[in-house]
Short mmCIF file of N, CA and C in Angstrom, two decimals:
data_model
loop_
_atom_site.label_atom_id
_atom_site.label_comp_id
_atom_site.label_asym_id
_atom_site.label_seq_id
_atom_site.Cartn_x
_atom_site.Cartn_y
_atom_site.Cartn_z
N UNK A 1 -91.82 -42.65 -66.00
CA UNK A 1 -90.58 -43.16 -65.46
C UNK A 1 -89.42 -42.26 -65.92
N UNK A 2 -88.49 -42.02 -65.00
CA UNK A 2 -87.38 -41.11 -65.28
C UNK A 2 -86.32 -41.80 -66.13
N UNK A 3 -85.86 -41.06 -67.10
CA UNK A 3 -84.80 -41.61 -67.95
C UNK A 3 -83.46 -41.50 -67.22
N UNK A 4 -82.50 -42.18 -67.81
CA UNK A 4 -81.16 -42.17 -67.21
C UNK A 4 -80.58 -40.76 -67.19
N UNK A 5 -80.88 -39.99 -68.23
CA UNK A 5 -80.38 -38.62 -68.30
C UNK A 5 -81.01 -37.74 -67.23
N UNK A 6 -82.31 -37.93 -66.94
CA UNK A 6 -82.98 -37.17 -65.88
C UNK A 6 -82.36 -37.49 -64.52
N UNK A 7 -82.07 -38.76 -64.29
CA UNK A 7 -81.46 -39.18 -63.02
C UNK A 7 -80.08 -38.54 -62.87
N UNK A 8 -79.33 -38.55 -63.96
CA UNK A 8 -77.99 -37.96 -63.95
C UNK A 8 -78.08 -36.45 -63.68
N UNK A 9 -79.06 -35.80 -64.32
CA UNK A 9 -79.24 -34.36 -64.13
C UNK A 9 -79.60 -34.04 -62.68
N UNK A 10 -80.47 -34.84 -62.07
CA UNK A 10 -80.84 -34.64 -60.67
C UNK A 10 -79.65 -34.85 -59.74
N UNK A 11 -78.80 -35.82 -60.07
CA UNK A 11 -77.60 -36.06 -59.25
C UNK A 11 -76.64 -34.88 -59.33
N UNK A 12 -76.52 -34.32 -60.51
CA UNK A 12 -75.64 -33.15 -60.69
C UNK A 12 -76.18 -31.96 -59.88
N UNK A 13 -77.48 -31.74 -59.97
CA UNK A 13 -78.11 -30.64 -59.21
C UNK A 13 -77.92 -30.86 -57.72
N UNK A 14 -78.16 -32.09 -57.27
CA UNK A 14 -78.01 -32.42 -55.84
C UNK A 14 -76.57 -32.23 -55.38
N UNK A 15 -75.62 -32.65 -56.20
CA UNK A 15 -74.21 -32.51 -55.85
C UNK A 15 -73.81 -31.03 -55.75
N UNK A 16 -74.23 -30.24 -56.72
CA UNK A 16 -73.93 -28.80 -56.68
C UNK A 16 -74.60 -28.14 -55.48
N UNK A 17 -75.83 -28.50 -55.21
CA UNK A 17 -76.56 -27.90 -54.09
C UNK A 17 -75.88 -28.24 -52.76
N UNK A 18 -75.44 -29.48 -52.60
CA UNK A 18 -74.74 -29.87 -51.36
C UNK A 18 -73.42 -29.13 -51.22
N UNK A 19 -72.71 -29.00 -52.32
CA UNK A 19 -71.43 -28.29 -52.30
C UNK A 19 -71.62 -26.84 -51.88
N UNK A 20 -72.60 -26.18 -52.46
CA UNK A 20 -72.88 -24.79 -52.09
C UNK A 20 -73.35 -24.71 -50.64
N UNK A 21 -74.23 -25.62 -50.25
CA UNK A 21 -74.78 -25.61 -48.89
C UNK A 21 -73.70 -25.81 -47.83
N UNK A 22 -72.66 -26.57 -48.14
CA UNK A 22 -71.56 -26.77 -47.18
C UNK A 22 -70.75 -25.49 -46.98
N UNK A 23 -70.79 -24.58 -47.95
CA UNK A 23 -70.01 -23.35 -47.88
C UNK A 23 -70.81 -22.14 -47.41
N UNK A 24 -72.07 -22.37 -47.01
CA UNK A 24 -72.93 -21.28 -46.56
C UNK A 24 -73.27 -21.50 -45.09
N UNK A 25 -73.05 -20.48 -44.28
CA UNK A 25 -73.30 -20.53 -42.84
C UNK A 25 -74.78 -20.34 -42.56
N UNK A 26 -75.29 -21.12 -41.62
CA UNK A 26 -76.68 -20.95 -41.21
C UNK A 26 -76.80 -19.64 -40.45
N UNK A 27 -77.73 -18.79 -40.85
CA UNK A 27 -77.87 -17.48 -40.22
C UNK A 27 -78.48 -17.58 -38.82
N UNK A 28 -79.15 -18.69 -38.54
CA UNK A 28 -79.75 -18.88 -37.22
C UNK A 28 -78.78 -19.54 -36.26
N UNK A 29 -78.07 -20.58 -36.73
CA UNK A 29 -77.14 -21.32 -35.86
C UNK A 29 -75.80 -20.61 -35.76
N UNK A 30 -75.28 -20.16 -36.87
CA UNK A 30 -74.00 -19.47 -36.89
C UNK A 30 -72.80 -20.39 -36.97
N UNK A 31 -72.85 -21.52 -36.30
CA UNK A 31 -71.68 -22.40 -36.27
C UNK A 31 -71.82 -23.59 -37.22
N UNK A 32 -72.96 -23.74 -37.85
CA UNK A 32 -73.19 -24.87 -38.76
C UNK A 32 -73.44 -24.36 -40.17
N UNK A 33 -73.11 -25.23 -41.12
CA UNK A 33 -73.48 -24.90 -42.50
C UNK A 33 -74.97 -25.18 -42.66
N UNK A 34 -75.56 -24.63 -43.70
CA UNK A 34 -76.99 -24.88 -43.90
C UNK A 34 -77.23 -26.35 -44.29
N UNK A 35 -76.18 -27.02 -44.76
CA UNK A 35 -76.31 -28.44 -45.10
C UNK A 35 -76.48 -29.28 -43.83
N UNK A 36 -75.79 -28.88 -42.75
CA UNK A 36 -75.83 -29.64 -41.50
C UNK A 36 -76.93 -29.19 -40.56
N UNK A 37 -77.47 -28.00 -40.76
CA UNK A 37 -78.45 -27.43 -39.85
C UNK A 37 -79.87 -27.89 -40.19
N UNK A 38 -80.70 -28.01 -39.16
CA UNK A 38 -82.11 -28.34 -39.37
C UNK A 38 -83.03 -27.16 -39.04
N UNK A 39 -82.44 -25.98 -38.92
CA UNK A 39 -83.23 -24.78 -38.65
C UNK A 39 -84.10 -24.47 -39.88
N UNK A 40 -85.22 -23.81 -39.60
CA UNK A 40 -86.16 -23.48 -40.69
C UNK A 40 -85.51 -22.66 -41.79
N UNK A 41 -84.69 -21.69 -41.39
CA UNK A 41 -84.04 -20.84 -42.39
C UNK A 41 -83.06 -21.66 -43.24
N UNK A 42 -82.39 -22.64 -42.64
CA UNK A 42 -81.46 -23.48 -43.39
C UNK A 42 -82.21 -24.32 -44.43
N UNK A 43 -83.34 -24.84 -44.04
CA UNK A 43 -84.16 -25.64 -44.96
C UNK A 43 -84.62 -24.78 -46.13
N UNK A 44 -85.05 -23.55 -45.83
CA UNK A 44 -85.49 -22.63 -46.88
C UNK A 44 -84.33 -22.24 -47.81
N UNK A 45 -83.14 -22.03 -47.23
CA UNK A 45 -81.98 -21.67 -48.04
C UNK A 45 -81.56 -22.84 -48.94
N UNK A 46 -81.64 -24.07 -48.43
CA UNK A 46 -81.30 -25.23 -49.27
C UNK A 46 -82.27 -25.33 -50.45
N UNK A 47 -83.56 -25.07 -50.18
CA UNK A 47 -84.55 -25.10 -51.26
C UNK A 47 -84.29 -23.97 -52.25
N UNK A 48 -83.95 -22.78 -51.76
CA UNK A 48 -83.63 -21.65 -52.63
C UNK A 48 -82.44 -21.99 -53.53
N UNK A 49 -81.42 -22.61 -52.96
CA UNK A 49 -80.23 -22.97 -53.75
C UNK A 49 -80.60 -23.96 -54.85
N UNK A 50 -81.39 -24.96 -54.52
CA UNK A 50 -81.80 -25.95 -55.53
C UNK A 50 -82.65 -25.30 -56.63
N UNK A 51 -83.52 -24.39 -56.24
CA UNK A 51 -84.35 -23.69 -57.22
C UNK A 51 -83.48 -22.82 -58.14
N UNK A 52 -82.48 -22.17 -57.57
CA UNK A 52 -81.58 -21.34 -58.36
C UNK A 52 -80.77 -22.19 -59.34
N UNK A 53 -80.33 -23.35 -58.90
CA UNK A 53 -79.58 -24.25 -59.79
C UNK A 53 -80.47 -24.72 -60.92
N UNK A 54 -81.71 -25.08 -60.59
CA UNK A 54 -82.64 -25.55 -61.62
C UNK A 54 -82.97 -24.45 -62.62
N UNK A 55 -82.92 -23.19 -62.17
CA UNK A 55 -83.22 -22.09 -63.09
C UNK A 55 -82.01 -21.74 -63.97
N UNK A 56 -80.88 -22.43 -63.76
CA UNK A 56 -79.74 -22.26 -64.64
C UNK A 56 -78.65 -21.32 -64.13
N UNK A 57 -78.73 -20.90 -62.88
CA UNK A 57 -77.72 -19.98 -62.34
C UNK A 57 -76.42 -20.74 -62.03
N UNK A 58 -75.31 -20.03 -62.15
CA UNK A 58 -74.01 -20.62 -61.81
C UNK A 58 -73.80 -20.54 -60.30
N UNK A 59 -72.81 -21.30 -59.82
CA UNK A 59 -72.51 -21.28 -58.39
C UNK A 59 -72.12 -19.87 -57.94
N UNK A 60 -71.36 -19.19 -58.77
CA UNK A 60 -70.92 -17.83 -58.44
C UNK A 60 -72.11 -16.89 -58.28
N UNK A 61 -73.07 -17.01 -59.17
CA UNK A 61 -74.27 -16.16 -59.10
C UNK A 61 -75.08 -16.46 -57.84
N UNK A 62 -75.13 -17.73 -57.47
CA UNK A 62 -75.88 -18.11 -56.27
C UNK A 62 -75.19 -17.56 -55.03
N UNK A 63 -73.86 -17.71 -54.95
CA UNK A 63 -73.12 -17.15 -53.81
C UNK A 63 -73.31 -15.64 -53.73
N UNK A 64 -73.28 -14.98 -54.88
CA UNK A 64 -73.46 -13.53 -54.92
C UNK A 64 -74.84 -13.13 -54.41
N UNK A 65 -75.87 -13.88 -54.82
CA UNK A 65 -77.23 -13.59 -54.36
C UNK A 65 -77.35 -13.77 -52.86
N UNK A 66 -76.78 -14.86 -52.33
CA UNK A 66 -76.83 -15.10 -50.89
C UNK A 66 -76.08 -14.01 -50.13
N UNK A 67 -74.94 -13.60 -50.67
CA UNK A 67 -74.15 -12.55 -50.03
C UNK A 67 -74.89 -11.22 -50.05
N UNK A 68 -75.56 -10.92 -51.15
CA UNK A 68 -76.32 -9.67 -51.26
C UNK A 68 -77.49 -9.65 -50.28
N UNK A 69 -78.15 -10.79 -50.10
CA UNK A 69 -79.32 -10.85 -49.24
C UNK A 69 -78.98 -10.95 -47.76
N UNK A 70 -77.91 -11.69 -47.41
CA UNK A 70 -77.61 -11.97 -46.01
C UNK A 70 -76.30 -11.36 -45.51
N UNK A 71 -75.54 -10.77 -46.39
CA UNK A 71 -74.26 -10.19 -45.97
C UNK A 71 -73.11 -11.17 -46.20
N UNK A 72 -71.89 -10.63 -46.14
CA UNK A 72 -70.70 -11.44 -46.42
C UNK A 72 -70.48 -12.54 -45.40
N UNK A 73 -70.98 -12.35 -44.17
CA UNK A 73 -70.74 -13.34 -43.11
C UNK A 73 -71.48 -14.65 -43.34
N UNK A 74 -72.40 -14.68 -44.29
CA UNK A 74 -73.11 -15.93 -44.56
C UNK A 74 -72.21 -16.94 -45.27
N UNK A 75 -71.14 -16.46 -45.89
CA UNK A 75 -70.21 -17.35 -46.58
C UNK A 75 -69.08 -17.74 -45.64
N UNK A 76 -68.70 -19.02 -45.66
CA UNK A 76 -67.58 -19.47 -44.83
C UNK A 76 -66.26 -18.95 -45.36
N UNK A 77 -66.16 -18.70 -46.64
CA UNK A 77 -64.93 -18.19 -47.24
C UNK A 77 -65.21 -16.79 -47.78
N UNK A 78 -65.04 -15.75 -46.94
CA UNK A 78 -65.32 -14.40 -47.42
C UNK A 78 -64.31 -13.99 -48.48
N UNK A 79 -64.72 -13.05 -49.32
CA UNK A 79 -63.82 -12.61 -50.39
C UNK A 79 -62.61 -11.91 -49.79
N UNK A 80 -61.50 -12.02 -50.48
CA UNK A 80 -60.24 -11.44 -50.02
C UNK A 80 -60.08 -10.07 -50.63
N UNK A 81 -60.20 -9.03 -49.78
CA UNK A 81 -60.02 -7.67 -50.25
C UNK A 81 -59.06 -6.95 -49.30
N UNK A 82 -58.94 -5.66 -49.45
CA UNK A 82 -57.98 -4.90 -48.66
C UNK A 82 -58.29 -4.97 -47.16
N UNK A 83 -59.57 -4.93 -46.81
CA UNK A 83 -59.96 -4.96 -45.40
C UNK A 83 -59.62 -6.31 -44.77
N UNK A 84 -59.99 -7.41 -45.42
CA UNK A 84 -59.69 -8.72 -44.85
C UNK A 84 -58.18 -8.99 -44.86
N UNK A 85 -57.48 -8.47 -45.85
CA UNK A 85 -56.03 -8.63 -45.89
C UNK A 85 -55.40 -7.94 -44.69
N UNK A 86 -55.87 -6.75 -44.37
CA UNK A 86 -55.34 -6.02 -43.21
C UNK A 86 -55.61 -6.79 -41.92
N UNK A 87 -56.79 -7.36 -41.82
CA UNK A 87 -57.13 -8.12 -40.61
C UNK A 87 -56.24 -9.35 -40.47
N UNK A 88 -56.06 -10.09 -41.54
CA UNK A 88 -55.27 -11.32 -41.48
C UNK A 88 -53.77 -11.06 -41.36
N UNK A 89 -53.29 -9.99 -41.96
CA UNK A 89 -51.85 -9.72 -41.97
C UNK A 89 -51.38 -8.86 -40.80
N UNK A 90 -52.29 -8.22 -40.07
CA UNK A 90 -51.87 -7.33 -38.99
C UNK A 90 -51.05 -8.03 -37.90
N UNK A 91 -51.37 -9.25 -37.47
CA UNK A 91 -50.50 -9.89 -36.46
C UNK A 91 -49.09 -10.13 -36.98
N UNK A 92 -48.96 -10.49 -38.25
CA UNK A 92 -47.64 -10.72 -38.83
C UNK A 92 -46.85 -9.41 -38.90
N UNK A 93 -47.52 -8.35 -39.29
CA UNK A 93 -46.86 -7.05 -39.39
C UNK A 93 -46.43 -6.56 -38.01
N UNK A 94 -47.32 -6.67 -37.02
CA UNK A 94 -46.98 -6.24 -35.66
C UNK A 94 -45.82 -7.06 -35.11
N UNK A 95 -45.85 -8.38 -35.33
CA UNK A 95 -44.76 -9.24 -34.88
C UNK A 95 -43.45 -8.89 -35.56
N UNK A 96 -43.51 -8.61 -36.85
CA UNK A 96 -42.30 -8.24 -37.58
C UNK A 96 -41.71 -6.92 -37.09
N UNK A 97 -42.58 -5.95 -36.82
CA UNK A 97 -42.11 -4.66 -36.31
C UNK A 97 -41.48 -4.84 -34.93
N UNK A 98 -42.13 -5.63 -34.07
CA UNK A 98 -41.59 -5.87 -32.73
C UNK A 98 -40.25 -6.59 -32.80
N UNK A 99 -40.13 -7.59 -33.68
CA UNK A 99 -38.86 -8.30 -33.84
C UNK A 99 -37.79 -7.37 -34.39
N UNK A 100 -38.15 -6.49 -35.30
CA UNK A 100 -37.20 -5.53 -35.85
C UNK A 100 -36.70 -4.56 -34.79
N UNK A 101 -37.60 -4.05 -33.96
CA UNK A 101 -37.20 -3.13 -32.88
C UNK A 101 -36.27 -3.85 -31.90
N UNK A 102 -36.64 -5.07 -31.53
CA UNK A 102 -35.81 -5.85 -30.60
C UNK A 102 -34.41 -6.09 -31.19
N UNK A 103 -34.36 -6.49 -32.46
CA UNK A 103 -33.07 -6.77 -33.10
C UNK A 103 -32.23 -5.49 -33.20
N UNK A 104 -32.86 -4.37 -33.51
CA UNK A 104 -32.14 -3.10 -33.60
C UNK A 104 -31.56 -2.70 -32.25
N UNK A 105 -32.36 -2.86 -31.19
CA UNK A 105 -31.86 -2.51 -29.86
C UNK A 105 -30.70 -3.41 -29.44
N UNK A 106 -30.80 -4.70 -29.73
CA UNK A 106 -29.71 -5.63 -29.42
C UNK A 106 -28.46 -5.26 -30.21
N UNK A 107 -28.61 -4.96 -31.47
CA UNK A 107 -27.48 -4.58 -32.31
C UNK A 107 -26.84 -3.29 -31.78
N UNK A 108 -27.68 -2.34 -31.45
CA UNK A 108 -27.18 -1.05 -30.95
C UNK A 108 -26.45 -1.23 -29.63
N UNK A 109 -27.01 -2.08 -28.76
CA UNK A 109 -26.37 -2.32 -27.47
C UNK A 109 -25.00 -2.98 -27.67
N UNK A 110 -24.92 -3.97 -28.53
CA UNK A 110 -23.65 -4.64 -28.79
C UNK A 110 -22.65 -3.68 -29.44
N UNK A 111 -23.13 -2.86 -30.37
CA UNK A 111 -22.27 -1.89 -31.02
C UNK A 111 -21.71 -0.92 -29.99
N UNK A 112 -22.56 -0.43 -29.08
CA UNK A 112 -22.11 0.49 -28.05
C UNK A 112 -21.08 -0.16 -27.15
N UNK A 113 -21.25 -1.43 -26.82
CA UNK A 113 -20.29 -2.14 -25.98
C UNK A 113 -18.94 -2.22 -26.69
N UNK A 114 -18.96 -2.50 -27.96
CA UNK A 114 -17.71 -2.57 -28.72
C UNK A 114 -17.01 -1.21 -28.77
N UNK A 115 -17.78 -0.17 -28.99
CA UNK A 115 -17.20 1.18 -29.02
C UNK A 115 -16.63 1.53 -27.66
N UNK A 116 -17.36 1.21 -26.59
CA UNK A 116 -16.87 1.50 -25.24
C UNK A 116 -15.59 0.72 -24.96
N UNK A 117 -15.53 -0.54 -25.37
CA UNK A 117 -14.33 -1.35 -25.16
C UNK A 117 -13.15 -0.76 -25.93
N UNK A 118 -13.39 -0.32 -27.15
CA UNK A 118 -12.32 0.32 -27.93
C UNK A 118 -11.85 1.60 -27.27
N UNK A 119 -12.78 2.38 -26.75
CA UNK A 119 -12.41 3.61 -26.07
C UNK A 119 -11.58 3.32 -24.83
N UNK A 120 -11.92 2.26 -24.11
CA UNK A 120 -11.14 1.89 -22.93
C UNK A 120 -9.71 1.53 -23.32
N UNK A 121 -9.59 0.76 -24.40
CA UNK A 121 -8.27 0.35 -24.87
C UNK A 121 -7.46 1.57 -25.31
N UNK A 122 -8.10 2.52 -25.92
CA UNK A 122 -7.41 3.72 -26.40
C UNK A 122 -7.13 4.72 -25.27
N UNK A 123 -7.70 4.49 -24.13
CA UNK A 123 -7.48 5.37 -22.99
C UNK A 123 -8.48 6.49 -22.88
N UNK A 124 -9.60 6.41 -23.61
CA UNK A 124 -10.65 7.43 -23.53
C UNK A 124 -11.54 7.08 -22.34
N UNK A 125 -11.74 8.03 -21.41
CA UNK A 125 -12.57 7.71 -20.24
C UNK A 125 -14.04 7.54 -20.62
N UNK A 126 -14.73 6.66 -19.87
CA UNK A 126 -16.15 6.41 -20.11
C UNK A 126 -17.00 7.41 -19.35
N UNK A 127 -18.16 7.71 -19.91
CA UNK A 127 -19.12 8.56 -19.20
C UNK A 127 -19.78 7.71 -18.13
N UNK A 128 -20.42 8.34 -17.13
CA UNK A 128 -21.11 7.54 -16.09
C UNK A 128 -22.15 6.58 -16.69
N UNK A 129 -22.85 7.00 -17.70
CA UNK A 129 -23.86 6.12 -18.33
C UNK A 129 -23.18 4.94 -19.00
N UNK A 130 -22.06 5.16 -19.68
CA UNK A 130 -21.34 4.07 -20.33
C UNK A 130 -20.79 3.09 -19.28
N UNK A 131 -20.30 3.63 -18.16
CA UNK A 131 -19.81 2.77 -17.08
C UNK A 131 -20.93 1.87 -16.55
N UNK A 132 -22.10 2.47 -16.36
CA UNK A 132 -23.26 1.72 -15.86
C UNK A 132 -23.66 0.62 -16.85
N UNK A 133 -23.65 0.94 -18.14
CA UNK A 133 -23.99 -0.04 -19.16
C UNK A 133 -22.98 -1.18 -19.17
N UNK A 134 -21.69 -0.85 -19.06
CA UNK A 134 -20.64 -1.89 -19.06
C UNK A 134 -20.79 -2.80 -17.84
N UNK A 135 -21.07 -2.22 -16.69
CA UNK A 135 -21.24 -3.02 -15.47
C UNK A 135 -22.45 -3.93 -15.61
N UNK A 136 -23.54 -3.39 -16.14
CA UNK A 136 -24.76 -4.22 -16.34
C UNK A 136 -24.49 -5.39 -17.27
N UNK A 137 -23.74 -5.14 -18.32
CA UNK A 137 -23.49 -6.20 -19.31
C UNK A 137 -22.49 -7.22 -18.78
N UNK A 138 -21.46 -6.74 -18.09
CA UNK A 138 -20.39 -7.64 -17.66
C UNK A 138 -20.67 -8.36 -16.34
N UNK A 139 -21.65 -7.91 -15.57
CA UNK A 139 -22.00 -8.56 -14.31
C UNK A 139 -22.86 -9.78 -14.61
N UNK A 140 -22.41 -10.97 -14.14
CA UNK A 140 -23.22 -12.17 -14.40
C UNK A 140 -24.49 -12.14 -13.56
N UNK A 141 -25.55 -12.77 -14.05
CA UNK A 141 -26.80 -12.79 -13.28
C UNK A 141 -26.63 -13.64 -12.02
N UNK A 142 -27.38 -13.34 -10.96
CA UNK A 142 -27.28 -14.14 -9.73
C UNK A 142 -27.77 -15.57 -9.99
N UNK A 143 -27.21 -16.55 -9.26
CA UNK A 143 -27.65 -17.93 -9.48
C UNK A 143 -29.11 -18.09 -9.09
N UNK A 144 -29.80 -18.90 -9.84
CA UNK A 144 -31.22 -19.13 -9.59
C UNK A 144 -31.38 -19.99 -8.34
N UNK A 145 -32.37 -19.65 -7.52
CA UNK A 145 -32.65 -20.44 -6.33
C UNK A 145 -33.40 -21.70 -6.74
N UNK A 146 -33.01 -22.79 -6.12
CA UNK A 146 -33.68 -24.06 -6.39
C UNK A 146 -34.71 -24.29 -5.30
N UNK A 147 -35.95 -24.25 -5.63
CA UNK A 147 -37.01 -24.38 -4.65
C UNK A 147 -37.06 -25.77 -4.03
N UNK A 148 -36.50 -26.76 -4.72
CA UNK A 148 -36.54 -28.12 -4.19
C UNK A 148 -35.34 -28.45 -3.31
N UNK A 149 -34.33 -27.56 -3.27
CA UNK A 149 -33.10 -27.84 -2.52
C UNK A 149 -33.23 -27.19 -1.13
N UNK A 150 -33.11 -27.98 -0.06
CA UNK A 150 -33.27 -27.41 1.28
C UNK A 150 -32.08 -26.51 1.63
N UNK A 151 -32.36 -25.52 2.45
CA UNK A 151 -31.31 -24.65 2.94
C UNK A 151 -31.04 -23.44 2.04
N UNK A 152 -31.75 -23.25 1.04
CA UNK A 152 -31.53 -22.07 0.19
C UNK A 152 -32.70 -21.14 0.23
#
């Protein structure tokens, strides 16, 4: 008959094994953890994890062994290194650069309008390009057509 300490030890092993199994992707299913999958490989991996825990390995050592044998994609939480940082941060960087370019162009356009207005006040003639820019900026957009209003 199992003692209370043996029962407690088995519960600890089971809890650790389930925790690890929830964080490991099934190599056959791909979208399920090995804890949720009933594929043969998932069953074997769950047994491997329990055997490793019983042999005294830490969770970190078990994750490392699984990663070494099956690759980094077997883990749901891949390690954060320079490559994954570049992948995750690239949309933010691209968005920031695009916003910076847009803001710079808007600032430059407004600055040019102010300079052109000052030149007009001072009596300095505008170049054809400056005249075109002033007309574009000062001309209001045409009214939008209302598709629901008859006669337009």
